[in-house]
Short mmCIF file of C-alpha atoms in Angstrom, two decimals:
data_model
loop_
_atom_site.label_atom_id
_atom_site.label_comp_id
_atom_site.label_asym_id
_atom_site.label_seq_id
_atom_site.Cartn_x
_atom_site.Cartn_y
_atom_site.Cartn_z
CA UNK A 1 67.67 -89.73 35.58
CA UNK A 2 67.98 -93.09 37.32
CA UNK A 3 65.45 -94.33 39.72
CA UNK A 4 65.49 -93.04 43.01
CA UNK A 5 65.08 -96.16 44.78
CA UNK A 6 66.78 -99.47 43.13
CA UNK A 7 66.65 -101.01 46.65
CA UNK A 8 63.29 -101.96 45.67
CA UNK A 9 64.47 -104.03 42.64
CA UNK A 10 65.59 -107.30 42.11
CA UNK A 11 66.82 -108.27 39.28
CA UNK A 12 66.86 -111.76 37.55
CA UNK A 13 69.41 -112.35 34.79
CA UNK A 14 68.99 -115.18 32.28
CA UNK A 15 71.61 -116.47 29.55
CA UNK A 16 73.77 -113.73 28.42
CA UNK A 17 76.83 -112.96 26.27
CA UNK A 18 79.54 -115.28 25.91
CA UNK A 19 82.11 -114.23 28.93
CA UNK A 20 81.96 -112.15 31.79
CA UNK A 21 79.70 -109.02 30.78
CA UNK A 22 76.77 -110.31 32.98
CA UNK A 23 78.44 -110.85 35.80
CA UNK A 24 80.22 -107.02 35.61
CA UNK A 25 76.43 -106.09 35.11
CA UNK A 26 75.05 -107.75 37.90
CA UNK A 27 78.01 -106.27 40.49
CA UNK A 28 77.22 -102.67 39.56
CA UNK A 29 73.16 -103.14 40.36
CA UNK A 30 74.12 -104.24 43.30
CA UNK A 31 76.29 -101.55 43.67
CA UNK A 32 73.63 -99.20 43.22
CA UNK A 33 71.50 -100.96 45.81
CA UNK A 34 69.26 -103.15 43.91
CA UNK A 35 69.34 -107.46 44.02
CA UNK A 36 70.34 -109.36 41.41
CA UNK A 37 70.38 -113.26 40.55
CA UNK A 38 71.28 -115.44 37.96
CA UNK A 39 69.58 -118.78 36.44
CA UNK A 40 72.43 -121.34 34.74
CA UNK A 41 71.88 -123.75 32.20
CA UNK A 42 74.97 -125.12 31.92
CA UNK A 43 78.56 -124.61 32.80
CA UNK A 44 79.56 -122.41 30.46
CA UNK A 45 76.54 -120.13 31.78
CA UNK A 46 78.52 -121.23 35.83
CA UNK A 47 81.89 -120.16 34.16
CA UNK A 48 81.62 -116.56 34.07
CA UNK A 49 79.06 -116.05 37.56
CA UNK A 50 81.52 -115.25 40.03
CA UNK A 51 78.94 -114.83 42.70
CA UNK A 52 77.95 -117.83 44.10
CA UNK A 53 75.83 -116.86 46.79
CA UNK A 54 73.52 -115.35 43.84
CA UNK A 55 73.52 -118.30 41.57
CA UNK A 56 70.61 -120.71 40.94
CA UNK A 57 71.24 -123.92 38.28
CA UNK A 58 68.37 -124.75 36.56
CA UNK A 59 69.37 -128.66 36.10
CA UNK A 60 65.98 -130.21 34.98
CA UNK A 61 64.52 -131.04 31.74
CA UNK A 62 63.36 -127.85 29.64
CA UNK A 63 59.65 -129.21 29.76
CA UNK A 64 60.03 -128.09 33.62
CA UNK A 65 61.30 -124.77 33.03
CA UNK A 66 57.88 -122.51 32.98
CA UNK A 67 56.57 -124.03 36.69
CA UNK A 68 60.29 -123.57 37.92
CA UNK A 69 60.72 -119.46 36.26
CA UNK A 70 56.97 -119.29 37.72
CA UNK A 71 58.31 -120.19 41.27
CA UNK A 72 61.35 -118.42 40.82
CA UNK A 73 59.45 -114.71 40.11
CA UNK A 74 57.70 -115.92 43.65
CA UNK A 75 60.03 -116.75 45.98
CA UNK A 76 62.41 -114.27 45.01
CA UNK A 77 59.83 -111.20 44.41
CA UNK A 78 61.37 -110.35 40.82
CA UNK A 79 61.18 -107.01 39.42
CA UNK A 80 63.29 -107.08 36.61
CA UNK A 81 63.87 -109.91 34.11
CA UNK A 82 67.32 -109.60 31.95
CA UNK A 83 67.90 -111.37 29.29
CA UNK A 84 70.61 -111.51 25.70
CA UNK A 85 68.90 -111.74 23.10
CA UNK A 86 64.55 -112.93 23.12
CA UNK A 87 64.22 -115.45 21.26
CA UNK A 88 65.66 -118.91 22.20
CA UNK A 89 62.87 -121.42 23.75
CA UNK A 90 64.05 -120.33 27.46
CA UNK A 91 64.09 -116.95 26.91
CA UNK A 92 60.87 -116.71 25.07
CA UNK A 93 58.83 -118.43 27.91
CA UNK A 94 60.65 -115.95 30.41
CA UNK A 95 59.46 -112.70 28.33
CA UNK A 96 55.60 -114.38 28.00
CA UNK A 97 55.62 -114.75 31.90
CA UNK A 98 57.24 -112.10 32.95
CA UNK A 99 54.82 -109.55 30.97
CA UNK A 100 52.20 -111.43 31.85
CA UNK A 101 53.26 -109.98 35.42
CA UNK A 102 54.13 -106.99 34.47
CA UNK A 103 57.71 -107.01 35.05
CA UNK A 104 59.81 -105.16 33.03
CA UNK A 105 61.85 -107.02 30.81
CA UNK A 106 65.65 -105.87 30.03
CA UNK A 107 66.98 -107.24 26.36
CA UNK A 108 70.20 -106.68 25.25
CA UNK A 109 71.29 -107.45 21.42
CA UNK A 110 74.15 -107.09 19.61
CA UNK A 111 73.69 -103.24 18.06
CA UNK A 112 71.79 -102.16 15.50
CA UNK A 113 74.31 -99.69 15.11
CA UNK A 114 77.37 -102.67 15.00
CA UNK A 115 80.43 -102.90 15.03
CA UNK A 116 80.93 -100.67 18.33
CA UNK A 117 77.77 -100.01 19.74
CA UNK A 118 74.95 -102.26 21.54
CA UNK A 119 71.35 -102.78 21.87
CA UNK A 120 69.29 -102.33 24.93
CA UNK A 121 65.56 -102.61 24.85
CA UNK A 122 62.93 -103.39 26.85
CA UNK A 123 60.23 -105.39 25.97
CA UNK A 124 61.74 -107.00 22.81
CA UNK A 125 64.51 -107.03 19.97
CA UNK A 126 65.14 -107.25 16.68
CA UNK A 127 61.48 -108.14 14.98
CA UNK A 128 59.90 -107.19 18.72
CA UNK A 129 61.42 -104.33 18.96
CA UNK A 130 59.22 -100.81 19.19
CA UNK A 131 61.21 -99.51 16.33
CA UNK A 132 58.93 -101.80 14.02
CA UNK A 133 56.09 -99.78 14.60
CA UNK A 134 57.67 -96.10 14.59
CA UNK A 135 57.72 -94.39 11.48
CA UNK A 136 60.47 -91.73 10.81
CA UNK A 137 58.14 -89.02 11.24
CA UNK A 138 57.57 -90.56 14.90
CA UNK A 139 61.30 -90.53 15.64
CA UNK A 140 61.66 -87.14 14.04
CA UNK A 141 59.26 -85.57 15.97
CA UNK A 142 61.23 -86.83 19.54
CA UNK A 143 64.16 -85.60 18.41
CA UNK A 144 63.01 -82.21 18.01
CA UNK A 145 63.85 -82.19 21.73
CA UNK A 146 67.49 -83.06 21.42
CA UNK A 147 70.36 -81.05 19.63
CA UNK A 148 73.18 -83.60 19.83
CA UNK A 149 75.00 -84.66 16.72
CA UNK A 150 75.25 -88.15 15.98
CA UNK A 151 78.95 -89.58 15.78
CA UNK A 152 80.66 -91.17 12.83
CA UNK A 153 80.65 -95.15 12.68
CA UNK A 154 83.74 -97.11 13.48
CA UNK A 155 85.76 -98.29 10.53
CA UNK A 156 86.03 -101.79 12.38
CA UNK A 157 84.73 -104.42 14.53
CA UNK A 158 86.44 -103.44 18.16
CA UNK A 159 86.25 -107.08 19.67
CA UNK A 160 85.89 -109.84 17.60
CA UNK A 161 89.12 -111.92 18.42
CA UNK A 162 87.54 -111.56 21.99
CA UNK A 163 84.11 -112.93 20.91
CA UNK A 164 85.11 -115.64 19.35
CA UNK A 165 87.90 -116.19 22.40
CA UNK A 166 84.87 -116.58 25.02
CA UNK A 167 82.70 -118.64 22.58
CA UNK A 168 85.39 -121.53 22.34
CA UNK A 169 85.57 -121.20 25.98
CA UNK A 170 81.98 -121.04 26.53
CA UNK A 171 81.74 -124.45 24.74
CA UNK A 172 84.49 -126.19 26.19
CA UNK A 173 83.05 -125.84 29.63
CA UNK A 174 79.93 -127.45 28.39
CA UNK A 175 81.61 -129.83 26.44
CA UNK A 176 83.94 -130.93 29.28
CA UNK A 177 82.43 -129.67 32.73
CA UNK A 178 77.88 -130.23 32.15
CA UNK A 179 78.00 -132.99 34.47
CA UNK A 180 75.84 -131.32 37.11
CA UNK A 181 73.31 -130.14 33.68
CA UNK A 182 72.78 -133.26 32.36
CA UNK A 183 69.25 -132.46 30.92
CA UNK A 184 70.67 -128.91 29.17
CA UNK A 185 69.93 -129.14 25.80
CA UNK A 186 71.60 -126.41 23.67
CA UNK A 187 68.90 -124.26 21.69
CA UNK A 188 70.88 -124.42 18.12
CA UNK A 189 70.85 -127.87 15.57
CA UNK A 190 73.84 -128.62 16.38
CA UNK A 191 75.86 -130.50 19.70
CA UNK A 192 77.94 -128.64 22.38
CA UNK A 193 81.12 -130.81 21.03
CA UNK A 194 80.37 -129.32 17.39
CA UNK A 195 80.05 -125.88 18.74
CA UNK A 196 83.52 -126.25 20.18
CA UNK A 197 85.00 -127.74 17.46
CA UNK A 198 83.52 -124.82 14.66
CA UNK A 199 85.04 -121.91 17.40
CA UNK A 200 88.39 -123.66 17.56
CA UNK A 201 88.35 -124.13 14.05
CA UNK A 202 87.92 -120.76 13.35
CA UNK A 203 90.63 -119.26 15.54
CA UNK A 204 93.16 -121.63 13.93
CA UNK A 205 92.01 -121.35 10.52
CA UNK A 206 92.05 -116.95 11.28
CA UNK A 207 95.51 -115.85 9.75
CA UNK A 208 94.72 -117.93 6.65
CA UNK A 209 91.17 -116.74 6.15
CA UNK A 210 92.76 -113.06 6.73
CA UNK A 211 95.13 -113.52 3.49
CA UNK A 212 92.30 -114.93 1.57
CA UNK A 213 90.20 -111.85 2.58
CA UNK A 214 92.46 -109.36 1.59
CA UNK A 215 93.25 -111.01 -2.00
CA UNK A 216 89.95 -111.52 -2.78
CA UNK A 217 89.11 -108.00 -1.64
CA UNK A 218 92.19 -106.21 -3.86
CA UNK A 219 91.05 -108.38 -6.63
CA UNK A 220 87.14 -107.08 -6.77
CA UNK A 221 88.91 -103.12 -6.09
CA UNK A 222 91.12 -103.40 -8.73
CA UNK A 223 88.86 -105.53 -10.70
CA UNK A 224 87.49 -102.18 -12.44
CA UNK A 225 84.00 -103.65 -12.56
CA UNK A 226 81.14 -102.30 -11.18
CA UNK A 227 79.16 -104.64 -8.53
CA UNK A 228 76.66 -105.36 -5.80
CA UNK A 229 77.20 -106.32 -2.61
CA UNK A 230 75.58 -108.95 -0.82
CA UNK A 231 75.33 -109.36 3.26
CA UNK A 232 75.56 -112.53 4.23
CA UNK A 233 74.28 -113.63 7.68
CA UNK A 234 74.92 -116.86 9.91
CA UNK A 235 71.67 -119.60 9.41
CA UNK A 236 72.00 -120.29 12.62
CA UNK A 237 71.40 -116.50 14.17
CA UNK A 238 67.80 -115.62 15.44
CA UNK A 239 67.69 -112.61 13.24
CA UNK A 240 67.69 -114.85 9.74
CA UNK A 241 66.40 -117.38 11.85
CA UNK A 242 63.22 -116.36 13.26
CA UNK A 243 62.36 -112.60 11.56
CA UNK A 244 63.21 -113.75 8.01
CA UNK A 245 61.14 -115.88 5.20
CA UNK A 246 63.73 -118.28 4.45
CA UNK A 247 64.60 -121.63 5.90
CA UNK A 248 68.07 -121.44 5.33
CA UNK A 249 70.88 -119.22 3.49
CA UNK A 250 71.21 -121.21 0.26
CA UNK A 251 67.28 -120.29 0.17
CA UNK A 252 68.22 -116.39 -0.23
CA UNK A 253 71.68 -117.50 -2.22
CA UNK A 254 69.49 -118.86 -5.16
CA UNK A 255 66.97 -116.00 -5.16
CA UNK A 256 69.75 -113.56 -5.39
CA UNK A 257 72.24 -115.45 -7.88
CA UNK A 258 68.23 -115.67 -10.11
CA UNK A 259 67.38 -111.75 -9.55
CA UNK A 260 70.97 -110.79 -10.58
CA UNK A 261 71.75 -112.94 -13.19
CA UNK A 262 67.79 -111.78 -15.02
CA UNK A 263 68.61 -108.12 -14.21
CA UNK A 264 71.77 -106.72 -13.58
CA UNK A 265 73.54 -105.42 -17.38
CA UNK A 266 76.29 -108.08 -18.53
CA UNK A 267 79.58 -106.20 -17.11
CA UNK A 268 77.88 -105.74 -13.51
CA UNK A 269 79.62 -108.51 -10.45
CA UNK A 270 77.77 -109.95 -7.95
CA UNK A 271 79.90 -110.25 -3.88
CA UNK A 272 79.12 -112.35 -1.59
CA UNK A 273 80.21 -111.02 1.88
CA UNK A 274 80.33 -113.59 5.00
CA UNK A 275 79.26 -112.34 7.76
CA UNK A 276 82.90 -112.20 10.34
CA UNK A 277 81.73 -114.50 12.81
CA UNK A 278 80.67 -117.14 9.48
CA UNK A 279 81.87 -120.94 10.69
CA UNK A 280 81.13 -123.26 7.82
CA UNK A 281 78.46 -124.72 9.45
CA UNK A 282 76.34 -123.97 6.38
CA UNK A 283 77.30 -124.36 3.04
CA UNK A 284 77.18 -121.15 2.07
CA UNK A 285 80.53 -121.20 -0.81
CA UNK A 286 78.88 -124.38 -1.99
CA UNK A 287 75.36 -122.80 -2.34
CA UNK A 288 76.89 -119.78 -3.86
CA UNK A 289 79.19 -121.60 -6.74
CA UNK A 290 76.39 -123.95 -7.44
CA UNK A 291 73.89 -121.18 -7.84
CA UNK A 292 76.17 -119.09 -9.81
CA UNK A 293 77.27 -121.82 -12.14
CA UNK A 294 73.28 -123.07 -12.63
CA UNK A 295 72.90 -119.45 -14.10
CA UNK A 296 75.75 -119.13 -16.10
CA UNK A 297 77.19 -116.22 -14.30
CA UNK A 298 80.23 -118.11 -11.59
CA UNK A 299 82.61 -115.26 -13.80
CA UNK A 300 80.81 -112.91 -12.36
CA UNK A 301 80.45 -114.02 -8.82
CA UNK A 302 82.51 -113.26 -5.70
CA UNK A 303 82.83 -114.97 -2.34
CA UNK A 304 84.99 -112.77 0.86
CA UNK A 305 85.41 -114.22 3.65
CA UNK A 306 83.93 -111.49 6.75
CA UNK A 307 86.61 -108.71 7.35
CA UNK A 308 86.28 -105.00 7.02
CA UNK A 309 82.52 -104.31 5.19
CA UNK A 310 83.93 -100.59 4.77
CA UNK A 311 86.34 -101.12 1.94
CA UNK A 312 83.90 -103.24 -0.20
CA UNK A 313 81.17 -100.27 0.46
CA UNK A 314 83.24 -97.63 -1.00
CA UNK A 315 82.62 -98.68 -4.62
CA UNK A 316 79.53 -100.81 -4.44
CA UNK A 317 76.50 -100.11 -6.81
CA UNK A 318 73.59 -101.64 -4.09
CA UNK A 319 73.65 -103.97 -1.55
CA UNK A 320 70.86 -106.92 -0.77
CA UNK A 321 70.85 -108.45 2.31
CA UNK A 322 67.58 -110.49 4.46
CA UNK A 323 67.94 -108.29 7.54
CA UNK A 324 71.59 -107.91 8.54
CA UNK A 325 72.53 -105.25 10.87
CA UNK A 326 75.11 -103.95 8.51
CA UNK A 327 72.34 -102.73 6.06
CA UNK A 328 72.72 -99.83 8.39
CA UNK A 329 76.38 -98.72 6.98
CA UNK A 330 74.83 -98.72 3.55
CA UNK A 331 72.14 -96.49 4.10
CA UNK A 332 74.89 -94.67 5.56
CA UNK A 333 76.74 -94.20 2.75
CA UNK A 334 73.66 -93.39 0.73
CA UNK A 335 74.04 -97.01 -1.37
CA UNK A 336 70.81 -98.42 -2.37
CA UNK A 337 69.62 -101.76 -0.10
CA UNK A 338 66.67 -104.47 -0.30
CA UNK A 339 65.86 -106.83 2.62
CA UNK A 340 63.90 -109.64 2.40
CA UNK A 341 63.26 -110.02 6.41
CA UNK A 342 62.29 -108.02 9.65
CA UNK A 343 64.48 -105.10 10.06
CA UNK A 344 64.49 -102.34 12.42
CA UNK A 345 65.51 -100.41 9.77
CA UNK A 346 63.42 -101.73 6.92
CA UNK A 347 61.65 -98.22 6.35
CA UNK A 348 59.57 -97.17 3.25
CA UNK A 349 61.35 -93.87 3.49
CA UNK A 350 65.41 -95.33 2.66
CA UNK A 351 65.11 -99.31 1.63
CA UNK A 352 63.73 -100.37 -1.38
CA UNK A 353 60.90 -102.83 -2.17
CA UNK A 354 61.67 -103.61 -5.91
CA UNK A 355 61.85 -106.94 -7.31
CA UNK A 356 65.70 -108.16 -7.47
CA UNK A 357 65.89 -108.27 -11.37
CA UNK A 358 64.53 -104.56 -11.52
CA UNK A 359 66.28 -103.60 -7.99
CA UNK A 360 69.74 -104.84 -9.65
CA UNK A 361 69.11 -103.12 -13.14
CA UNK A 362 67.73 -99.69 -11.59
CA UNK A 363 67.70 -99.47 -7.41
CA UNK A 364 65.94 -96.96 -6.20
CA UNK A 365 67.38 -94.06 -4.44
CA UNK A 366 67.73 -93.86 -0.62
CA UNK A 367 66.01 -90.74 1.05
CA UNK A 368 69.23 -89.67 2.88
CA UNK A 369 67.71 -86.98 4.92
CA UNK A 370 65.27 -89.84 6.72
CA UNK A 371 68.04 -92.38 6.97
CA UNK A 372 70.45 -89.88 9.14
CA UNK A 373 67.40 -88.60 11.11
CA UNK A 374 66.69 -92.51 11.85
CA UNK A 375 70.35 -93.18 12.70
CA UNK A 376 70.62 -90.13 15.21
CA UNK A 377 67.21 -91.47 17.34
CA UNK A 378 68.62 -94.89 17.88
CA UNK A 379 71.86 -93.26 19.11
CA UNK A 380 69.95 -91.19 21.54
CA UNK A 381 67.96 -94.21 22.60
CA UNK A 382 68.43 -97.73 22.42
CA UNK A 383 72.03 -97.39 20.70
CA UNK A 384 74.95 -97.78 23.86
CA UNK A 385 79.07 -97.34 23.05
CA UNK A 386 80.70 -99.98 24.18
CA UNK A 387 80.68 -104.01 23.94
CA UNK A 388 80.06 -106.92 25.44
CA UNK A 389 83.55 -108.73 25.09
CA UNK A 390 86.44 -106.63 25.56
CA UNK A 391 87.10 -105.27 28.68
CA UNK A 392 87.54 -101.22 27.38
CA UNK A 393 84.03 -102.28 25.74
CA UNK A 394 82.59 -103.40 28.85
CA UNK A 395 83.54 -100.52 31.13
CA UNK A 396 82.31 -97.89 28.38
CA UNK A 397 79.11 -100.16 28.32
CA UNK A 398 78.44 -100.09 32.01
CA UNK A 399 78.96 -96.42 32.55
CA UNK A 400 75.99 -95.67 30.95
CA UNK A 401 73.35 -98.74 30.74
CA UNK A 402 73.23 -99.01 34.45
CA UNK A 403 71.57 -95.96 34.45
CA UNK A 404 69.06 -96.81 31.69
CA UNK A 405 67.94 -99.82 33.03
CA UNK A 406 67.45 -98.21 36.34
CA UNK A 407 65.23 -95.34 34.55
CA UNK A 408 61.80 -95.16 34.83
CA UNK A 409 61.17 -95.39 31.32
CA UNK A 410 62.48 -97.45 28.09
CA UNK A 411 65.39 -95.79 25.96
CA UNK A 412 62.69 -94.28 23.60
CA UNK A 413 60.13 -92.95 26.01
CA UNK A 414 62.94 -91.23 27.87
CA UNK A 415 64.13 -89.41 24.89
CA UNK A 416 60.59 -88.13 24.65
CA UNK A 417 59.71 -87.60 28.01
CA UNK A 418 63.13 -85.89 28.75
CA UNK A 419 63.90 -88.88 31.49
CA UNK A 420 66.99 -90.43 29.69
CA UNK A 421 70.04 -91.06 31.79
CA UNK A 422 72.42 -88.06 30.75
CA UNK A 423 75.00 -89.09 27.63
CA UNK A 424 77.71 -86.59 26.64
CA UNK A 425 78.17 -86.72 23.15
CA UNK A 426 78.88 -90.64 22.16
CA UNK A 427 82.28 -91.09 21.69
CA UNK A 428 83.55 -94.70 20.27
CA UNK A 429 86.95 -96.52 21.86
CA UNK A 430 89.03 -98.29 19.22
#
């Protein structure tokens, strides 16, 4: 149950989604009695606080950031440190300090359990997250205290024309309104003006990617062919980006395109799958056609551009992918999967550690049994319904993560401890 006395907290929220989901956050804390403030970076991070009285800009260089957070945990007797995601320079330094306290630290992530669920943690995500150090007999032996069944996945991404909405906005506040943050520096390669540009660019260029999606994808169903499916992810993204070996995609292209072409039998295709939010910052198509055509094998080689991942499951042989969160509807489906990266799913017991040319001539088997019994614990702990960019997501969100971050313990001591915030059973919105 929550914490009997969030007057006692104060909460400090960092950078967080694209569009309004902090802010929502932040007014229901209060709500419940605690304090809550928010460091900007920028304007876009100013766009969606509509709080004033709560707001601090951080407007210096980033070489002055840990003396300013180590003042800011002072003078405003922080508790509670929230933060999207752990990984970007800002957010890193936050974490060190703030456990260094002992604060607790809040992390949400886009979910593991994607398209329509999120991620809250504490302590870390993705390749710091506890679940890299739990083994399925761990998580099986918590959920000996629960009997709830673990719903179906959505068929579909529930708000991605929203996402990709707020990040054009995002951008064109920094772009066009940064001139009180004239020392922010963005934490990706590229400028704020490119940014915009790429998230524009993709919301025109949608209806025309759409039709190339869906001919491309009727062409590899009706193709008659067997084939493996590969999960692309965006360079940029701090999952490839920092819990992977690679230095960039076309890295993990040309190892793939290699493995395949040595070991997969001669009537066997090879599909590249973008990942939906996929901008063309990276040359990905190029990377893939020059690979495939070095090896002899561009015949045999298809590119689809991010859509549905369900209809291309249905009749795929395996799937290889460097840590994407959609490795978890394969093991659904009982489809064989190797990852090259850090994966909160990467267990022993369901993903496979072969060598490509062997994995694509004869993957091992999934243990099915471990994978669901892996899938139910993270949707009795960490695993929220709901999203960060749609305003149905946000409201199923809230009703329940309020309460968890309040709680005296993290999502997966609570399960075991019997201290979770109550859930009925999960129920998605479309």
């Amino acid at each position: 149950m929550p914490d009997a006395t969030p007057a006692g907290r104060v909460f400090l929220c960092l950078q967080g989604p694209h569009g309004p989901f902090f802010h929502r956050l932040a007014g229901m804390l209060r709500q419940a009695g605690a304090e809550v403030w928010r460091v900007g970076f920028n304007a876009g991070d100013r766009a969606f606080w509509f709080h004033p009285g709560s707001y601090i800009a951080f407007d210096a260089p980033q070489a002055e950031w840990p003396d300013a957070f180590a003042r800011l945990l002072e003078e405003k007797r922080v508790t509670d440190l929230v933060i999207y995601g752990d990984t970007r320079p800002i957010h890193a330094e936050a974490v060190r300090a703030a456990k260094a306290r002992g604060l607790t630290v809040h992390v949400f992530e886009e979910g593991y359990m994607r398209p329509y669920w999120v991620t809250y943690e504490r302590g870390g995500a993705n390749g710091h997250s506890r679940l890299m150090r739990m083994s399925v007999a761990d998580m099986r032996c918590a959920l000996a205290k629960s009997d709830m069944e673990a719903p179906l996945p959505p068929g579909h991404w529930g708000d991605m024309r929203q996402h990709v909405f707020y990040g054009a906005l995002y951008h064109w506040f920094v772009m066009f309104r940064n001139g009180a943050y004239r020392a922010f520096r963005p934490h990706r390669t590229l400028s704020v003006g490119q940014e915009f540009q790429l998230h524009v660019k993709r919301l025109l260029m949608m209806p025309l990617h759409r039709a190339e999606r869906l001919l491309e994808t009727m062409r590899i169903r009706r193709g008659g062919f067997p084939y493996h499916l590969v999960l692309m992810q965006l360079e940029h993204d701090a999952s490839f980006r920092d819990h992977s070996p690679f230095g960039s995609m076309t890295e993990f292209v040309e190892l793939v395109i290699d493995g395949f072409a040595k070991g997969a039998p001669g009537h066997h295709h090879l599909v590249f799958k973008a990942h939906p939010l996929e901008d063309g910052r990276a040359p990905v198509l190029r990377a893939i056609r020059d690979a495939a055509s070095r090896a002899g094998i561009a015949h045999r080689v298809h590119f689809v551009r991010g859509g549905k991942l369900a209809r291309l499951l249905d009749d795929a042989r395996s799937a290889v992918t460097v840590n994407s969160t959609a490795g978890q509807q394969v093991l659904w489906r009982g489809i064989p999967l190797r990852v090259f990266g850090d994966a909160v799913y990467a267990k022993p017991d369901f993903v496979s550690a072969q060598p490509l040319p062997e994995f694509f001539a004869r993957p091992t088997q999934p243990d099915n049994r471990a994978y669901r019994d892996f899938r139910r614990y993270l949707l009795e702990t960490s695993q929220v319904p709901g999203g960060f960019y749609s305003s149905r997501g946000r409201r199923q969100l809230l009703r329940l993560v309020v309460d968890m971050m309040l709680g005296p313990d993290d999502p997966y001591d609570a399960l075991t401890r019997g201290t979770a915030a109550p859930r009925q059973q999960l129920r998605v919105v479309h």
